């Protein structure tokens, strides 16, 4: 059965933590494991790990009516409809699936008691963490406490009863474990990404826009095309809405983008007249970096126009001048014009230099009466002297001098 605990913070959001529990009816031997969900692949993986922990397979497994095990519970005497993937898992390990009767909780009382025991004895006071952190601690708790305690009903340790009596009744494990893989469907977008469990995983660029098969288990996601060809393989991530890209896929997409850009440049260059293909052959022969020359010549079409560049290309090909610099020189020369119109000849004469035009002088200030002089100046008396004041200042005298102060006239 499944038990639900708290949510844990992950990159981009939160995930709900669930734990799987399995209890052997006779010995009460317990197995538990944490997962970030209760999907079918987690259900199958948890039971495979439980059988490996017990080193055997019981003849009958009583399950709750969860959708990963039972599609339609038994009602009114009709048999329950078992999930086909879970039925295949049961055939692989050789056990019989017995669903519980709806409304009869006593049929699964042992496992419900085990769910509560895990919550109170192991999870009480423990902060929520990811399964890769909780599962090692949970395994240690199972080995040292849960299966070694004295059980209240049997009055014995579950490990002792299991080793002494119940282990001999279990069936051996098969030679190869079950893959526990679920196949889903998806469609890749134009950016070579496929969305699975809210995360975006990269694929090979040749599968962009196609319908794909998503083979996923509890740890890995394998993406295949409709014909089974491998499109990508990633570790399964339990974040929310995050992109994950394989470096090989990124390099392939980058290479295709460069090739596509080069093809567009070459196609645009070949549209520059009938000699464009011959000029391109000359560029390849003379210039190792001919693609840079092609790009520079194509850029001139936006400045000078298609016809002007095509004409310059034909002239350069006629003179076997294979470089973008030659094309650019021809375009600039023709845009400036090589035969400018000649203006009339103008000869300057000396008489023209002496023909000066000066404005007439203004003599009106000389016609106004003179300004009268002051009375003292008119009688011949000198003007009064400037006011003189005496001020005293301190002068820096040598040390030991008797003079302390000297007046100064300002």
Tab-separated table of C-alpha atoms in Angstrom:
chain	number	residue	atom	x	y	z
A	1	UNK	CA	0.000	0.000	0.000
A	2	UNK	CA	0.959	3.672	-0.309
A	3	UNK	CA	1.372	6.155	2.510
A	4	UNK	CA	1.408	9.917	1.913
A	5	UNK	CA	3.688	12.268	3.808
A	6	UNK	CA	4.564	15.926	3.288
A	7	UNK	CA	5.757	17.928	0.279
A	8	UNK	CA	9.401	18.742	-0.352
A	9	UNK	CA	10.773	21.803	-2.126
A	10	UNK	CA	12.490	21.129	-5.436
A	11	UNK	CA	13.863	23.405	-8.137
A	12	UNK	CA	10.873	25.080	-9.761
A	13	UNK	CA	8.190	23.935	-7.311
A	14	UNK	CA	7.314	21.173	-4.839
A	15	UNK	CA	6.913	17.384	-4.949
A	16	UNK	CA	4.744	15.193	-2.758
A	17	UNK	CA	6.537	12.440	-0.873
A	18	UNK	CA	4.912	9.001	-0.776
A	19	UNK	CA	6.214	5.813	0.790
A	20	UNK	CA	5.479	2.234	-0.223
A	21	UNK	CA	4.973	-0.432	2.446
A	22	UNK	CA	4.872	-4.234	2.205
A	23	UNK	CA	4.265	-6.565	5.182
A	24	UNK	CA	4.521	-10.358	5.280
A	25	UNK	CA	1.386	-11.722	6.949
A	26	UNK	CA	3.011	-14.352	9.191
A	27	UNK	CA	6.248	-12.800	10.394
A	28	UNK	CA	5.236	-9.122	10.026
A	29	UNK	CA	8.500	-8.517	8.159
A	30	UNK	CA	8.327	-4.935	6.902
A	31	UNK	CA	9.736	-3.192	3.837
A	32	UNK	CA	9.284	0.545	3.026
A	33	UNK	CA	10.687	2.970	0.446
A	34	UNK	CA	10.133	6.638	-0.472
A	35	UNK	CA	9.272	7.976	-3.932
A	36	UNK	CA	8.302	11.317	-5.474
A	37	UNK	CA	4.934	10.040	-6.612
A	38	UNK	CA	2.707	6.986	-6.876
A	39	UNK	CA	2.850	6.335	-10.626
A	40	UNK	CA	2.926	2.868	-12.121
A	41	UNK	CA	6.697	2.786	-12.558
A	42	UNK	CA	7.174	3.592	-8.851
A	43	UNK	CA	4.670	0.882	-7.879
A	44	UNK	CA	6.517	-1.777	-9.888
A	45	UNK	CA	9.975	-0.636	-8.793
A	46	UNK	CA	8.985	-0.630	-5.108
A	47	UNK	CA	7.724	-4.231	-5.265
A	48	UNK	CA	10.810	-5.391	-7.141
A	49	UNK	CA	13.016	-3.826	-4.460
A	50	UNK	CA	10.852	-5.417	-1.750
A	51	UNK	CA	11.270	-8.896	-3.269
A	52	UNK	CA	15.017	-8.348	-3.520
A	53	UNK	CA	15.088	-7.197	0.126
A	54	UNK	CA	13.225	-10.335	1.202
A	55	UNK	CA	15.268	-12.518	-1.167
A	56	UNK	CA	12.099	-14.235	-2.356
A	57	UNK	CA	8.600	-13.826	-3.788
A	58	UNK	CA	5.385	-14.656	-1.867
A	59	UNK	CA	2.765	-16.803	-3.563
A	60	UNK	CA	0.002	-14.224	-3.155
A	61	UNK	CA	0.121	-10.440	-2.920
A	62	UNK	CA	-2.917	-8.653	-1.449
A	63	UNK	CA	-3.105	-5.141	-2.871
A	64	UNK	CA	-5.238	-2.091	-2.293
A	65	UNK	CA	-7.550	-0.940	-5.104
A	66	UNK	CA	-5.162	1.745	-6.406
A	67	UNK	CA	-5.238	2.434	-10.152
A	68	UNK	CA	-1.671	1.246	-10.603
A	69	UNK	CA	-2.816	-2.250	-9.583
A	70	UNK	CA	-6.578	-2.511	-10.105
A	71	UNK	CA	-8.487	-0.767	-12.885
A	72	UNK	CA	-11.921	-1.952	-11.745
A	73	UNK	CA	-12.491	-3.387	-8.232
A	74	UNK	CA	-14.586	-6.478	-7.802
A	75	UNK	CA	-18.267	-5.802	-7.181
A	76	UNK	CA	-21.408	-7.950	-7.106
A	77	UNK	CA	-19.499	-11.158	-7.698
A	78	UNK	CA	-17.523	-9.852	-10.701
A	79	UNK	CA	-13.789	-10.352	-10.783
A	80	UNK	CA	-11.535	-7.315	-10.466
A	81	UNK	CA	-9.823	-5.909	-13.586
A	82	UNK	CA	-6.059	-5.962	-12.970
A	83	UNK	CA	-3.825	-3.395	-14.622
A	84	UNK	CA	-2.205	-5.121	-17.602
A	85	UNK	CA	1.268	-3.806	-16.781
A	86	UNK	CA	0.938	-5.059	-13.201
A	87	UNK	CA	-0.408	-8.429	-14.409
A	88	UNK	CA	2.679	-8.798	-16.613
A	89	UNK	CA	4.843	-7.972	-13.601
A	90	UNK	CA	3.046	-10.656	-11.552
A	91	UNK	CA	3.558	-13.255	-14.270
A	92	UNK	CA	7.256	-12.426	-14.408
A	93	UNK	CA	7.708	-13.017	-10.648
A	94	UNK	CA	5.131	-15.804	-10.407
A	95	UNK	CA	2.691	-14.522	-7.778
A	96	UNK	CA	-1.076	-14.109	-7.716
A	97	UNK	CA	-2.688	-10.678	-7.320
A	98	UNK	CA	-5.582	-10.553	-4.844
A	99	UNK	CA	-7.327	-7.164	-4.625
A	100	UNK	CA	-9.063	-6.170	-1.397
A	101	UNK	CA	-12.834	-6.071	-1.257
A	102	UNK	CA	-14.161	-2.491	-1.275
A	103	UNK	CA	-15.540	-1.521	2.120
A	104	UNK	CA	-13.604	-4.264	3.968
A	105	UNK	CA	-10.675	-2.485	5.688
A	106	UNK	CA	-9.964	-5.552	7.843
A	107	UNK	CA	-8.523	-7.314	4.779
A	108	UNK	CA	-5.559	-4.903	4.710
A	109	UNK	CA	-5.263	-4.128	8.415
A	110	UNK	CA	-1.669	-5.338	8.683
A	111	UNK	CA	-0.342	-2.995	5.997
A	112	UNK	CA	-2.452	-0.053	7.226
A	113	UNK	CA	-0.960	-0.586	10.676
A	114	UNK	CA	2.494	-0.620	9.113
A	115	UNK	CA	1.818	2.735	7.376
A	116	UNK	CA	0.936	4.312	10.705
A	117	UNK	CA	3.964	2.711	12.358
A	118	UNK	CA	6.313	4.286	9.766
A	119	UNK	CA	4.720	7.685	10.339
A	120	UNK	CA	5.025	7.600	14.117
A	121	UNK	CA	8.276	5.707	14.603
A	122	UNK	CA	10.371	6.937	11.688
A	123	UNK	CA	8.905	10.180	10.305
A	124	UNK	CA	7.872	11.851	13.570
A	125	UNK	CA	9.994	14.998	14.019
A	126	UNK	CA	11.947	14.404	10.831
A	127	UNK	CA	12.129	17.279	8.292
A	128	UNK	CA	10.976	16.477	4.730
A	129	UNK	CA	13.804	15.566	2.371
A	130	UNK	CA	14.251	14.010	-1.040
A	131	UNK	CA	14.004	10.198	-1.395
A	132	UNK	CA	17.739	9.837	-2.020
A	133	UNK	CA	18.281	11.274	1.486
A	134	UNK	CA	15.447	9.463	3.283
A	135	UNK	CA	15.826	5.963	1.817
A	136	UNK	CA	19.298	5.153	3.269
A	137	UNK	CA	18.089	6.252	6.714
A	138	UNK	CA	14.895	4.258	6.253
A	139	UNK	CA	16.809	1.116	5.310
A	140	UNK	CA	19.000	1.462	8.380
A	141	UNK	CA	15.872	1.892	10.540
A	142	UNK	CA	14.302	-1.253	9.038
A	143	UNK	CA	17.402	-3.351	9.691
A	144	UNK	CA	18.127	-2.124	13.211
A	145	UNK	CA	14.733	-1.301	14.720
A	146	UNK	CA	11.555	-2.061	12.759
A	147	UNK	CA	12.311	-5.721	11.981
A	148	UNK	CA	14.262	-6.325	15.169
A	149	UNK	CA	11.677	-5.093	17.695
A	150	UNK	CA	9.348	-7.381	19.602
A	151	UNK	CA	6.057	-7.289	17.722
A	152	UNK	CA	2.956	-6.706	19.860
A	153	UNK	CA	0.810	-9.349	18.148
A	154	UNK	CA	3.260	-12.198	17.546
A	155	UNK	CA	5.368	-11.457	20.650
A	156	UNK	CA	8.458	-12.234	18.564
A	157	UNK	CA	10.922	-10.380	16.446
A	158	UNK	CA	9.800	-10.186	12.752
A	159	UNK	CA	13.306	-11.043	11.567
A	160	UNK	CA	13.419	-14.239	13.651
A	161	UNK	CA	10.038	-15.478	12.424
A	162	UNK	CA	10.979	-14.679	8.852
A	163	UNK	CA	14.289	-16.518	8.929
A	164	UNK	CA	12.996	-19.522	10.855
A	165	UNK	CA	9.669	-20.226	9.167
A	166	UNK	CA	8.452	-17.853	6.453
A	167	UNK	CA	11.511	-17.504	4.219
A	168	UNK	CA	11.343	-21.171	3.260
A	169	UNK	CA	7.844	-20.654	1.827
A	170	UNK	CA	8.893	-17.870	-0.552
A	171	UNK	CA	9.558	-18.548	-4.207
A	172	UNK	CA	13.024	-17.800	-5.620
A	173	UNK	CA	13.660	-14.661	-7.585
A	174	UNK	CA	13.715	-14.905	-11.407
A	175	UNK	CA	17.018	-14.946	-13.235
A	176	UNK	CA	16.548	-11.401	-14.539
A	177	UNK	CA	14.650	-8.635	-12.750
A	178	UNK	CA	11.663	-6.968	-14.343
A	179	UNK	CA	12.455	-3.734	-16.235
A	180	UNK	CA	9.635	-1.845	-14.447
A	181	UNK	CA	9.375	0.409	-17.501
A	182	UNK	CA	6.253	2.224	-18.617
A	183	UNK	CA	5.831	3.384	-22.218
A	184	UNK	CA	4.184	6.741	-22.837
A	185	UNK	CA	3.688	9.012	-25.818
A	186	UNK	CA	4.975	12.484	-26.576
A	187	UNK	CA	5.588	14.973	-29.375
A	188	UNK	CA	8.867	16.821	-29.844
A	189	UNK	CA	8.711	20.547	-30.567
A	190	UNK	CA	10.745	22.519	-33.095
A	191	UNK	CA	13.392	23.296	-30.433
A	192	UNK	CA	14.241	19.554	-30.156
A	193	UNK	CA	12.633	19.221	-26.725
A	194	UNK	CA	10.024	16.822	-25.378
A	195	UNK	CA	8.047	17.513	-22.187
A	196	UNK	CA	7.792	14.763	-19.576
A	197	UNK	CA	6.564	15.204	-16.013
A	198	UNK	CA	6.703	19.027	-16.467
A	199	UNK	CA	10.430	18.999	-17.375
A	200	UNK	CA	11.884	19.495	-20.888
A	201	UNK	CA	14.379	16.928	-22.185
A	202	UNK	CA	16.494	17.270	-25.333
A	203	UNK	CA	16.451	14.877	-28.277
A	204	UNK	CA	18.480	14.425	-31.443
A	205	UNK	CA	17.613	17.170	-33.976
A	206	UNK	CA	16.439	14.720	-36.655
A	207	UNK	CA	13.450	13.827	-34.417
A	208	UNK	CA	12.148	17.402	-34.085
A	209	UNK	CA	8.398	17.644	-34.600
A	210	UNK	CA	7.838	13.864	-34.520
A	211	UNK	CA	5.732	11.622	-32.291
A	212	UNK	CA	7.960	9.752	-29.858
A	213	UNK	CA	7.821	6.858	-27.403
A	214	UNK	CA	8.773	7.700	-23.815
A	215	UNK	CA	10.170	4.662	-21.969
A	216	UNK	CA	10.417	5.750	-18.341
A	217	UNK	CA	11.087	4.038	-15.056
A	218	UNK	CA	11.835	5.351	-11.574
A	219	UNK	CA	15.355	6.472	-12.499
A	220	UNK	CA	15.685	6.987	-16.258
A	221	UNK	CA	13.881	8.314	-19.337
A	222	UNK	CA	14.640	6.768	-22.741
A	223	UNK	CA	13.143	8.481	-25.799
A	224	UNK	CA	12.691	6.541	-29.041
A	225	UNK	CA	11.214	7.278	-32.423
A	226	UNK	CA	8.211	5.574	-33.952
A	227	UNK	CA	10.487	2.904	-35.464
A	228	UNK	CA	12.321	2.302	-32.168
A	229	UNK	CA	15.402	4.339	-33.048
A	230	UNK	CA	17.037	5.986	-30.038
A	231	UNK	CA	16.350	9.735	-29.858
A	232	UNK	CA	17.720	10.479	-26.388
A	233	UNK	CA	18.427	9.074	-22.934
A	234	UNK	CA	18.367	11.070	-19.694
A	235	UNK	CA	18.407	10.575	-15.964
A	236	UNK	CA	14.923	11.239	-14.670
A	237	UNK	CA	14.648	14.545	-12.829
A	238	UNK	CA	12.077	15.404	-10.201
A	239	UNK	CA	12.232	19.179	-10.511
A	240	UNK	CA	9.464	21.310	-11.995
A	241	UNK	CA	9.572	22.985	-15.410
A	242	UNK	CA	13.353	22.747	-15.880
A	243	UNK	CA	15.248	22.129	-19.168
A	244	UNK	CA	17.788	19.290	-19.446
A	245	UNK	CA	19.988	19.066	-22.511
A	246	UNK	CA	22.458	16.411	-23.601
A	247	UNK	CA	25.712	18.112	-24.765
A	248	UNK	CA	25.767	15.861	-27.846
A	249	UNK	CA	22.283	17.088	-28.810
A	250	UNK	CA	23.300	20.726	-28.346
A	251	UNK	CA	26.364	20.236	-30.551
A	252	UNK	CA	24.287	18.551	-33.261
A	253	UNK	CA	21.722	21.373	-33.250
A	254	UNK	CA	24.490	23.989	-33.392
A	255	UNK	CA	26.109	22.194	-36.324
A	256	UNK	CA	22.823	22.039	-38.197
A	257	UNK	CA	22.188	25.731	-37.547
A	258	UNK	CA	25.607	26.647	-38.935
A	259	UNK	CA	25.063	24.476	-41.985
A	260	UNK	CA	21.617	25.935	-42.554
A	261	UNK	CA	22.992	29.487	-42.297
A	262	UNK	CA	25.763	28.661	-44.773
A	263	UNK	CA	23.283	27.128	-47.194
A	264	UNK	CA	21.107	30.246	-47.034
A	265	UNK	CA	24.117	32.462	-47.723
A	266	UNK	CA	25.180	30.358	-50.714
A	267	UNK	CA	21.651	30.281	-52.132
A	268	UNK	CA	21.390	34.075	-51.873
A	269	UNK	CA	24.786	34.484	-53.543
A	270	UNK	CA	23.875	32.224	-56.470
A	271	UNK	CA	20.916	34.495	-57.230
A	272	UNK	CA	23.334	37.327	-58.191
A	273	UNK	CA	23.255	36.721	-61.934
A	274	UNK	CA	24.443	34.020	-64.292
A	275	UNK	CA	28.144	34.391	-63.399
A	276	UNK	CA	27.559	33.888	-59.654
A	277	UNK	CA	28.282	30.157	-59.798
A	278	UNK	CA	31.526	30.729	-61.737
A	279	UNK	CA	32.564	33.508	-59.359
A	280	UNK	CA	31.847	31.197	-56.401
A	281	UNK	CA	34.109	28.555	-57.940
A	282	UNK	CA	36.831	31.187	-58.246
A	283	UNK	CA	36.386	32.193	-54.615
A	284	UNK	CA	36.705	28.579	-53.492
A	285	UNK	CA	39.885	28.228	-55.536
A	286	UNK	CA	41.521	31.490	-54.416
A	287	UNK	CA	40.185	32.119	-50.929
A	288	UNK	CA	40.250	29.497	-48.140
A	289	UNK	CA	37.702	31.601	-46.179
A	290	UNK	CA	35.390	31.983	-49.169
A	291	UNK	CA	32.300	31.843	-46.944
A	292	UNK	CA	33.320	35.127	-45.282
A	293	UNK	CA	33.658	36.733	-48.720
A	294	UNK	CA	30.251	35.385	-49.720
A	295	UNK	CA	28.704	36.843	-46.576
A	296	UNK	CA	30.304	40.261	-47.164
A	297	UNK	CA	29.151	40.376	-50.790
A	298	UNK	CA	25.596	39.423	-49.794
A	299	UNK	CA	25.571	42.209	-47.210
A	300	UNK	CA	26.203	44.806	-49.941
A	301	UNK	CA	22.840	44.074	-51.552
A	302	UNK	CA	21.041	45.887	-48.746
A	303	UNK	CA	23.227	48.986	-49.319
A	304	UNK	CA	23.700	49.199	-53.099
A	305	UNK	CA	20.865	46.989	-54.363
A	306	UNK	CA	20.716	43.653	-56.162
A	307	UNK	CA	21.430	44.969	-59.685
A	308	UNK	CA	24.483	47.011	-58.686
A	309	UNK	CA	26.050	44.052	-56.850
A	310	UNK	CA	25.300	41.691	-59.757
A	311	UNK	CA	26.969	44.112	-62.222
A	312	UNK	CA	30.033	44.494	-60.000
A	313	UNK	CA	30.219	40.717	-59.678
A	314	UNK	CA	30.193	40.288	-63.457
A	315	UNK	CA	32.933	42.935	-63.923
A	316	UNK	CA	35.114	41.401	-61.201
A	317	UNK	CA	34.721	37.961	-62.745
A	318	UNK	CA	35.749	39.354	-66.138
A	319	UNK	CA	39.011	40.606	-64.591
A	320	UNK	CA	39.474	37.446	-62.472
A	321	UNK	CA	39.304	39.489	-59.260
A	322	UNK	CA	37.958	37.051	-56.684
A	323	UNK	CA	37.532	38.824	-53.333
A	324	UNK	CA	34.924	40.843	-51.508
A	325	UNK	CA	37.289	43.848	-51.432
A	326	UNK	CA	37.228	44.128	-55.240
A	327	UNK	CA	33.420	44.074	-55.298
A	328	UNK	CA	33.246	46.707	-52.563
A	329	UNK	CA	35.735	48.946	-54.415
A	330	UNK	CA	33.699	48.801	-57.635
A	331	UNK	CA	30.479	49.585	-55.819
A	332	UNK	CA	31.926	52.622	-54.015
A	333	UNK	CA	33.577	53.940	-57.172
A	334	UNK	CA	30.337	53.793	-59.129
A	335	UNK	CA	28.340	55.321	-56.318
A	336	UNK	CA	30.681	58.359	-56.242
A	337	UNK	CA	30.661	58.764	-60.050
A	338	UNK	CA	33.814	58.630	-62.220
A	339	UNK	CA	32.918	61.496	-64.693
A	340	UNK	CA	31.711	64.509	-62.721
A	341	UNK	CA	30.289	67.505	-64.675
A	342	UNK	CA	32.936	70.257	-65.344
A	343	UNK	CA	31.989	73.813	-64.304
A	344	UNK	CA	32.807	77.071	-66.255
A	345	UNK	CA	36.319	78.529	-66.019
A	346	UNK	CA	36.547	81.638	-63.769
A	347	UNK	CA	39.579	84.008	-63.999
A	348	UNK	CA	40.056	86.618	-61.272
A	349	UNK	CA	41.225	90.095	-62.458
A	350	UNK	CA	43.371	92.519	-60.428
A	351	UNK	CA	40.823	95.313	-60.809
A	352	UNK	CA	38.258	93.131	-59.164
A	353	UNK	CA	40.484	92.846	-56.120
A	354	UNK	CA	40.688	96.692	-55.762
A	355	UNK	CA	36.984	97.255	-56.125
A	356	UNK	CA	36.302	97.685	-52.420
A	357	UNK	CA	33.026	98.916	-50.983
A	358	UNK	CA	33.412	100.816	-47.659
A	359	UNK	CA	30.577	102.346	-45.597
A	360	UNK	CA	30.410	106.197	-45.205
A	361	UNK	CA	31.898	107.505	-41.922
A	362	UNK	CA	29.575	108.889	-39.194
A	363	UNK	CA	30.624	112.523	-38.266
A	364	UNK	CA	27.657	113.334	-36.052
A	365	UNK	CA	29.659	113.147	-32.763
A	366	UNK	CA	31.728	116.112	-33.915
A	367	UNK	CA	28.660	118.321	-34.365
A	368	UNK	CA	27.464	118.047	-30.690
A	369	UNK	CA	28.606	120.770	-28.085
A	370	UNK	CA	31.482	119.874	-25.701
A	371	UNK	CA	30.769	118.586	-22.188
A	372	UNK	CA	31.251	121.339	-19.428
A	373	UNK	CA	34.169	120.842	-16.963
A	374	UNK	CA	33.818	120.823	-13.134
A	375	UNK	CA	33.986	124.255	-11.297
A	376	UNK	CA	37.225	123.556	-9.415
A	377	UNK	CA	38.992	122.455	-12.556
A	378	UNK	CA	37.674	125.463	-14.475
A	379	UNK	CA	39.166	127.959	-11.881
A	380	UNK	CA	42.613	126.317	-12.055
A	381	UNK	CA	42.589	124.888	-8.519
A	382	UNK	CA	44.080	121.426	-7.950
A	383	UNK	CA	41.664	118.745	-6.884
A	384	UNK	CA	41.587	117.834	-3.159
A	385	UNK	CA	44.087	115.158	-2.121
A	386	UNK	CA	42.893	111.661	-1.450
A	387	UNK	CA	42.029	110.857	2.149
A	388	UNK	CA	44.964	109.272	3.886
A	389	UNK	CA	44.606	107.129	6.978
A	390	UNK	CA	47.106	105.725	9.421
A	391	UNK	CA	47.022	102.078	10.196
A	392	UNK	CA	49.068	99.952	12.454
A	393	UNK	CA	50.232	96.522	11.626
A	394	UNK	CA	52.487	94.002	13.242
A	395	UNK	CA	55.796	93.290	11.517
A	396	UNK	CA	57.810	90.132	12.150
A	397	UNK	CA	60.869	91.424	13.956
A	398	UNK	CA	63.874	89.255	14.792
A	399	UNK	CA	63.913	87.543	18.148
A	400	UNK	CA	65.306	89.789	20.861
A	401	UNK	CA	64.471	93.077	19.075
A	402	UNK	CA	63.193	95.922	21.243
A	403	UNK	CA	60.883	97.273	18.544
A	404	UNK	CA	57.470	95.751	18.991
A	405	UNK	CA	55.291	97.857	16.698
A	406	UNK	CA	55.880	100.124	13.706
A	407	UNK	CA	53.269	102.332	12.050
A	408	UNK	CA	52.624	102.035	8.347
A	409	UNK	CA	50.934	104.555	6.092
A	410	UNK	CA	48.281	103.155	3.809
